[in-house]
CSV table of C-alpha atoms in Angstrom, one decimal:
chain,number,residue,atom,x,y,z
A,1,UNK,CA,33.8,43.2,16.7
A,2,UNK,CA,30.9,44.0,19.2
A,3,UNK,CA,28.8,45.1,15.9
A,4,UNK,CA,30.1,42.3,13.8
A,5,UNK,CA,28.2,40.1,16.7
A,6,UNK,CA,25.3,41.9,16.7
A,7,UNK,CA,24.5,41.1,13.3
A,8,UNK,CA,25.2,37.5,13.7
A,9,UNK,CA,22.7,37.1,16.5
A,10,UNK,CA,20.2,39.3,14.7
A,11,UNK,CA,20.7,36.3,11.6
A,12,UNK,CA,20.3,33.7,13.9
A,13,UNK,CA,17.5,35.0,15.8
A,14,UNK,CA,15.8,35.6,12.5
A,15,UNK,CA,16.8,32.1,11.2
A,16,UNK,CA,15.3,30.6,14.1
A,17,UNK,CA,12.3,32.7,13.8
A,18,UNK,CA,11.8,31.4,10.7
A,19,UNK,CA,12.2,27.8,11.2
A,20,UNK,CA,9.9,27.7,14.2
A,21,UNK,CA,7.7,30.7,14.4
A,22,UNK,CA,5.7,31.6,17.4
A,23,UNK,CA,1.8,30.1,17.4
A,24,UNK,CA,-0.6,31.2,19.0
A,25,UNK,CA,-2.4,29.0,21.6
A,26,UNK,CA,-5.6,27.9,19.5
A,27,UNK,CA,-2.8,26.7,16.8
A,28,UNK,CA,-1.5,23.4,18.5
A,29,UNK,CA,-3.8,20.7,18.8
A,30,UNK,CA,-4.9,19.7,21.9
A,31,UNK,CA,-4.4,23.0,24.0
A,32,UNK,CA,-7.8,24.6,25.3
A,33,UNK,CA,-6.7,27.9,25.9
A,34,UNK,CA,-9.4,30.8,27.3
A,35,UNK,CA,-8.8,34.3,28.6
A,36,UNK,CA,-11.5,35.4,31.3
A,37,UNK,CA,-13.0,38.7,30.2
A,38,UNK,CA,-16.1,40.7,30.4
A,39,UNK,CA,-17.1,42.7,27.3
A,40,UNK,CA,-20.4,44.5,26.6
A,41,UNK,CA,-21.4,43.5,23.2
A,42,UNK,CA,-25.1,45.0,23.5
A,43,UNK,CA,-26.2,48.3,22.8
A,44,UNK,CA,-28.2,49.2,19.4
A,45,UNK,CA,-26.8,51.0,16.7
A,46,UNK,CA,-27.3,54.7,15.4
A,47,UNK,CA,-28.7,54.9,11.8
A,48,UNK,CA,-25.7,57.3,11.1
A,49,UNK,CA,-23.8,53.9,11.8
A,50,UNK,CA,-25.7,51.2,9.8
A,51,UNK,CA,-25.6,53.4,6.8
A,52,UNK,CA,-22.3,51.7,6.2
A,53,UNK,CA,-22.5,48.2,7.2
A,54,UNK,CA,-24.2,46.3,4.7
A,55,UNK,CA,-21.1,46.4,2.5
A,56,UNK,CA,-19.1,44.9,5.2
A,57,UNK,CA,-21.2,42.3,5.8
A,58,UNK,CA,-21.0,40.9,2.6
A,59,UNK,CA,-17.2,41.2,1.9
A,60,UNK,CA,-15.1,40.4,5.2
A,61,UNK,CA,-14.1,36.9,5.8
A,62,UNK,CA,-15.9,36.9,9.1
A,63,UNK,CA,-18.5,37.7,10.4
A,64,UNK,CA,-18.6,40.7,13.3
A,65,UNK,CA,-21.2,42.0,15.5
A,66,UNK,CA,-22.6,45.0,14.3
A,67,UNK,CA,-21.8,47.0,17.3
A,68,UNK,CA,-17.9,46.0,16.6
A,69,UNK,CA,-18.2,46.5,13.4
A,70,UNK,CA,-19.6,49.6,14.0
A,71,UNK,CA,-16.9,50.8,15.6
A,72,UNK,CA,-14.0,49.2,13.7
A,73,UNK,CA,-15.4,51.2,10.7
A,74,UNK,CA,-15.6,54.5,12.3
A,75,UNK,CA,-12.0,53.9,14.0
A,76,UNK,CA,-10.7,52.9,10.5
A,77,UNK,CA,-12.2,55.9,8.6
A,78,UNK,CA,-10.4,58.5,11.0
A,79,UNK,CA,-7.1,56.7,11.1
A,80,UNK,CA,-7.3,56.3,7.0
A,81,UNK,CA,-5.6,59.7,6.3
A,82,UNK,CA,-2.3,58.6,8.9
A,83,UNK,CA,1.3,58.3,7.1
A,84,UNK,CA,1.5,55.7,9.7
A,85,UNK,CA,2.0,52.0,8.9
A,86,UNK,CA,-0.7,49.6,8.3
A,87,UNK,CA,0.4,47.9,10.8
A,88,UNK,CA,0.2,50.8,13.4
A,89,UNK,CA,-2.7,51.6,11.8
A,90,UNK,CA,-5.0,48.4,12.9
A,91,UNK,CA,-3.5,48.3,16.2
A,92,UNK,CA,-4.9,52.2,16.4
A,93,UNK,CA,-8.5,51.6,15.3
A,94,UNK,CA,-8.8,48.2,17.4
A,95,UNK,CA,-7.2,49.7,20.9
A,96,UNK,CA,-11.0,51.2,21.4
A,97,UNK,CA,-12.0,47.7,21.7
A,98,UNK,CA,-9.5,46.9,24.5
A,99,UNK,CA,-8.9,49.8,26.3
A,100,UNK,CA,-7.4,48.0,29.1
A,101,UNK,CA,-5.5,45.5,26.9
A,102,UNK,CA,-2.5,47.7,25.0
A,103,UNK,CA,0.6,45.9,25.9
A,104,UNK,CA,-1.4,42.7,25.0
A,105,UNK,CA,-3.1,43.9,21.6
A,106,UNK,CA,0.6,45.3,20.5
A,107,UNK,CA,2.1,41.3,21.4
A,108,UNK,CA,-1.3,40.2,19.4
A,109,UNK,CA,0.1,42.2,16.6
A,110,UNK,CA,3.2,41.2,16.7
A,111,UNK,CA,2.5,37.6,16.5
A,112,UNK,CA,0.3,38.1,13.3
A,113,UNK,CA,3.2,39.4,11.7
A,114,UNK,CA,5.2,36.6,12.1
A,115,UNK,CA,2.6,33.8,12.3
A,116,UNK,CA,3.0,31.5,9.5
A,117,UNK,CA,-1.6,31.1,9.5
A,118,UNK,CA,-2.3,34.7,9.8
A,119,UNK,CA,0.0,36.4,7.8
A,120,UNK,CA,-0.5,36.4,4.0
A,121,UNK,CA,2.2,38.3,2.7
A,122,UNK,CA,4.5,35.3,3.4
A,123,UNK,CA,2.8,33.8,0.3
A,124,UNK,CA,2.1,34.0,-3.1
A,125,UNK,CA,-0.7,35.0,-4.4
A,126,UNK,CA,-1.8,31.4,-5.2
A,127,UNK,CA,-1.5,30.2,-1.6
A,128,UNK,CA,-3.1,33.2,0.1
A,129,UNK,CA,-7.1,31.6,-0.3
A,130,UNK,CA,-5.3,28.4,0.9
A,131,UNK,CA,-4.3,30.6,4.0
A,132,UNK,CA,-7.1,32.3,4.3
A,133,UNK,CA,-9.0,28.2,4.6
A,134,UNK,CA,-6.2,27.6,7.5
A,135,UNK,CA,-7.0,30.8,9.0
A,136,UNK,CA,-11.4,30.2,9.5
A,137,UNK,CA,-10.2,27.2,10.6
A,138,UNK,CA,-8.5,28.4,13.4
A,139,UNK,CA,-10.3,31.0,14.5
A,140,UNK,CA,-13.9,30.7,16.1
A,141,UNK,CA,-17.2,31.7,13.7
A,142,UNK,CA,-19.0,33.1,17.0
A,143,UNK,CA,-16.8,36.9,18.1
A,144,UNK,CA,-18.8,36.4,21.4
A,145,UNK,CA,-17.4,33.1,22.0
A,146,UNK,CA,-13.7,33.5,21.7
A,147,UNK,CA,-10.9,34.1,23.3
A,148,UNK,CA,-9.8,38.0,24.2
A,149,UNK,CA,-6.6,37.1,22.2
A,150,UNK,CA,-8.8,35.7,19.3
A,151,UNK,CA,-11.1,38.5,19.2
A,152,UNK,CA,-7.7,40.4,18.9
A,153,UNK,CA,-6.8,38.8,16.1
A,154,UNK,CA,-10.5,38.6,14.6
A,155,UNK,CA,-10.4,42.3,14.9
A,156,UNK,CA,-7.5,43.2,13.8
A,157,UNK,CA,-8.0,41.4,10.5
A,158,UNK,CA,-11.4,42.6,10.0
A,159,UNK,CA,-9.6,46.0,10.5
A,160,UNK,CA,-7.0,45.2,7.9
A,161,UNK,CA,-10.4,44.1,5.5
A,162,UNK,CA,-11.8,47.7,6.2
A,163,UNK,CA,-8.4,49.5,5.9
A,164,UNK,CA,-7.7,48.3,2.5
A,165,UNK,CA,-11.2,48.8,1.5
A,166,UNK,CA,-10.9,52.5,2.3
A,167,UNK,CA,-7.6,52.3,0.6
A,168,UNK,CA,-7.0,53.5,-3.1
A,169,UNK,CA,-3.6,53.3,-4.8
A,170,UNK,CA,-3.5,54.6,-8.0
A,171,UNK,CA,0.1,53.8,-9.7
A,172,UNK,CA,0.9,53.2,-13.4
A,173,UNK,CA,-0.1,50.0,-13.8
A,174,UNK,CA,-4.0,50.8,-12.6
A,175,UNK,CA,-4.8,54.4,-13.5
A,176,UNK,CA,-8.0,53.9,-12.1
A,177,UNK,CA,-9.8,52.5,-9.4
A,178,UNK,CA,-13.4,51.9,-9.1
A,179,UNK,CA,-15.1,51.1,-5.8
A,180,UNK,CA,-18.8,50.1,-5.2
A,181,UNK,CA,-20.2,50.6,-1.5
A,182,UNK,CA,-23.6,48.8,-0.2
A,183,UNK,CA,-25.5,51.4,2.1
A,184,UNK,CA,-28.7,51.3,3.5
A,185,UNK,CA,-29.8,54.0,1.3
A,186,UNK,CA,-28.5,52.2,-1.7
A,187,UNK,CA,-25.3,51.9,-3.9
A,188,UNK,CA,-22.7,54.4,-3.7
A,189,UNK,CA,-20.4,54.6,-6.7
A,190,UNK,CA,-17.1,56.2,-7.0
A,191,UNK,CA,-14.1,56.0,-9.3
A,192,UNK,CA,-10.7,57.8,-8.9
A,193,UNK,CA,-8.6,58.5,-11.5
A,194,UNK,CA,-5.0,60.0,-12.6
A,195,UNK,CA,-2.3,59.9,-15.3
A,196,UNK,CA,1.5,59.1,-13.7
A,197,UNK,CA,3.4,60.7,-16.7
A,198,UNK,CA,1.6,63.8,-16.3
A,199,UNK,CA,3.4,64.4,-13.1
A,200,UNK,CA,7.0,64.4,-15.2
A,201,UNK,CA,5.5,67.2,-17.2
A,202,UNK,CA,6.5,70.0,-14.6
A,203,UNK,CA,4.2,72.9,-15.7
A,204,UNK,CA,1.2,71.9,-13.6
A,205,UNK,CA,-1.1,74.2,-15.8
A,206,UNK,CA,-0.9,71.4,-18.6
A,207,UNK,CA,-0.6,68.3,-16.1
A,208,UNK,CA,-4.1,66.0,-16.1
A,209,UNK,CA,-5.9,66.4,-12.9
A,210,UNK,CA,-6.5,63.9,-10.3
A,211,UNK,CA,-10.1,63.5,-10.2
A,212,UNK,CA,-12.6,61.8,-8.0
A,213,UNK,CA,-16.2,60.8,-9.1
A,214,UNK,CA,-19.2,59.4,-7.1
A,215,UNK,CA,-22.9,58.4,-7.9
A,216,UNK,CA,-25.1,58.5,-4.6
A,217,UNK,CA,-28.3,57.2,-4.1
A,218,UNK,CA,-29.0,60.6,-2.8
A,219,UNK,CA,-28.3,63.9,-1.7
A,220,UNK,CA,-24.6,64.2,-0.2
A,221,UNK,CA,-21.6,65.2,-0.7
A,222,UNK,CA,-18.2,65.0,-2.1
A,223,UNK,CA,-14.6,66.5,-0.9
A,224,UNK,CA,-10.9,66.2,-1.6
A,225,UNK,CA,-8.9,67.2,0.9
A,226,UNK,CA,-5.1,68.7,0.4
A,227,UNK,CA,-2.4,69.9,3.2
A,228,UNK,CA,-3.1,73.4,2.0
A,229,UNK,CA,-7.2,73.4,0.7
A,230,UNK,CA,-10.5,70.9,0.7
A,231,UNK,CA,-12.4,71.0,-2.7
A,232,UNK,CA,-16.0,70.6,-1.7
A,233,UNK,CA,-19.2,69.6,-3.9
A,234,UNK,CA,-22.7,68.6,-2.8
A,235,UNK,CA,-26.0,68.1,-4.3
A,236,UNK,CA,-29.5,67.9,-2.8
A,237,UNK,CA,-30.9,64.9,-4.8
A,238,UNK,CA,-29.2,61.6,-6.4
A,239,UNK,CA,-26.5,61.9,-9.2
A,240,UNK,CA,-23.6,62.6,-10.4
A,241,UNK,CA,-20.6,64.2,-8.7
A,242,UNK,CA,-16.7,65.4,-9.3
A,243,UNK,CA,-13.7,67.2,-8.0
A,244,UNK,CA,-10.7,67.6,-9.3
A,245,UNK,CA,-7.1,68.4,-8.2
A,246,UNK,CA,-4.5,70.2,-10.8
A,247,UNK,CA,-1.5,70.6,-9.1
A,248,UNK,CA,-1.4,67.1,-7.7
A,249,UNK,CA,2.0,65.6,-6.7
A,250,UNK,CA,3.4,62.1,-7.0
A,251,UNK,CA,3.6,59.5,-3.9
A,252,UNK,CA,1.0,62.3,-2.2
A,253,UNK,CA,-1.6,60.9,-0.2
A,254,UNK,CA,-4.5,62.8,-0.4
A,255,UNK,CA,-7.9,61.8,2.0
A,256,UNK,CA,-11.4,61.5,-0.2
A,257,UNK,CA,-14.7,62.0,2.0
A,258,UNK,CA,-18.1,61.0,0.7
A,259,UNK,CA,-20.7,61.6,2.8
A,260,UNK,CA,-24.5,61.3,2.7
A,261,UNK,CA,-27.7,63.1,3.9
A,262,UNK,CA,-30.3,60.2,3.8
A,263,UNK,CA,-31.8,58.9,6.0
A,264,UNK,CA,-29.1,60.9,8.1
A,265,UNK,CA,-25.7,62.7,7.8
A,266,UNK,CA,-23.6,60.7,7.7
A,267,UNK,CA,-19.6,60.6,6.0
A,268,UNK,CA,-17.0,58.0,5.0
A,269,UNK,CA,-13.3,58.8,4.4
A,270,UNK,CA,-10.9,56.9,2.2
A,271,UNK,CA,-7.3,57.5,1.3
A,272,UNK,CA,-5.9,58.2,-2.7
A,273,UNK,CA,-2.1,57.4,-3.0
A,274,UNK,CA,-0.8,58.6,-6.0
A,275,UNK,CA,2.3,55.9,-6.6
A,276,UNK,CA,4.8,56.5,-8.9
């Protein structure tokens, strides 16, 4: 009985959830809602970390300051490889930001997930770019004027941006992915590929290997990294490189690492799911 009434209030909670979602305070008219903060913004930028940016600037729906971005980036590339959810996952590589903020940034997160301006996946396909209209709408163009909870949210989505950037699913309907990534030292190419029936075949010494290619723009280089090994290649000048993986296994996640030497070291690591 006592379960049977769990479940009903569980329905109605959700029901009500539904019908009347929680907002946050920018989203009803007329509310002027600020958080008093203090938040150092300023410092200048190692060249290891603008090698990355330019891509960013031109693909994430808002705009950042560098030194954020900065950060979000590096935050993102070393929680990549995590069989945590995506969810768990941005609230990971924004806490940095908010160190003294958790219980707020997790309530932040929460409210994204349910809010009916900030969460896409309640849509199809066709409404998401009129969502994502809503959405600038809402939130402020200038990071440095907002709100703490709508530099949360601003950061959390540009998080999502960079996470699914870093992201590559291979599964049977797109065999291969191709990414290209601005640098400062130029265009960085790479394209991952793998062949889903292969995996059925059982005798790994005939199965197609997963394979990763990159053009840089210079010297660098390239790794795949398994529970068990890494499979490392590098090259001193611009071209061409590859690594393969036979014995590959399906919904395995396996963490790519490109990395360049000019004008500094510096690496980026993104995640191959092999889907079935």
């Amino acid at each position: 009985m006592q379960k049977r009434f769990q479940t009903l209030l569980k329905q109605r909670l959700y029901s009500e959830m539904q019908r009347n979602p929680p907002r946050f305070p920018w989203e009803h008219e007329g509310e002027n809602y600020r958080v008093d903060y203090s938040d150092d913004l300023t410092g200048s930028l190692t060249r290891a970390q603008q090698l990355w940016l330019p891509h960013l600037t031109d693909v994430l729906p808002v705009a950042m300051p560098p030194q954020i971005l900065a950060k979000l980036l590096e935050a993102c590339s070393q929680v990549i490889g995590s069989v945590r959810p995506q969810t768990a996952k941005m609230v990971n590589a924004v806490q940095p930001l908010f160190p003294d903020y958790a219980q707020t940034l997790n309530e932040v997160m929460g409210r994204i997930r349910l809010s009916p301006s900030l969460c896409p996946t309640r849509f199809s396909a066709a409404d998401q770019e009129q969502q994502r209209q809503k959405l600038a709408a809402l939130l402020p163009v200038d990071y440095g004027q907002a709100t703490l909870e709508q530099q949360m949210v601003l950061s959390l989505l540009v998080a999502k941006e960079v996470l699914d950037l870093l992201t590559i699913a291979l599964s049977p309907r797109q065999t291969q992915i191709e990414r290209l990534w601005m640098t400062a030292s130029g265009v960085v190419r790479l394209a991952v590929d793998y062949d889903p029936l292969a995996a059925q075949a059982g005798d790994w010494m005939s199965q197609t290997p997963l394979r990763a290619r990159v053009q840089l723009p210079g010297g660098g280089m390239l790794a795949l990294k398994t529970a068990q090994d890494t499979i490392t290649t590098q090259r001193q000048t611009a071209g061409y490189l590859s690594v393969e993986l036979s014995q590959w296994e399906m919904g395995a996640c396996y963490l790519l690492t490109i990395g360049l030497d000019q004008p500094v070291t510096s690496s980026l690591k993104f995640a191959i799911s092999c889907q079935p």
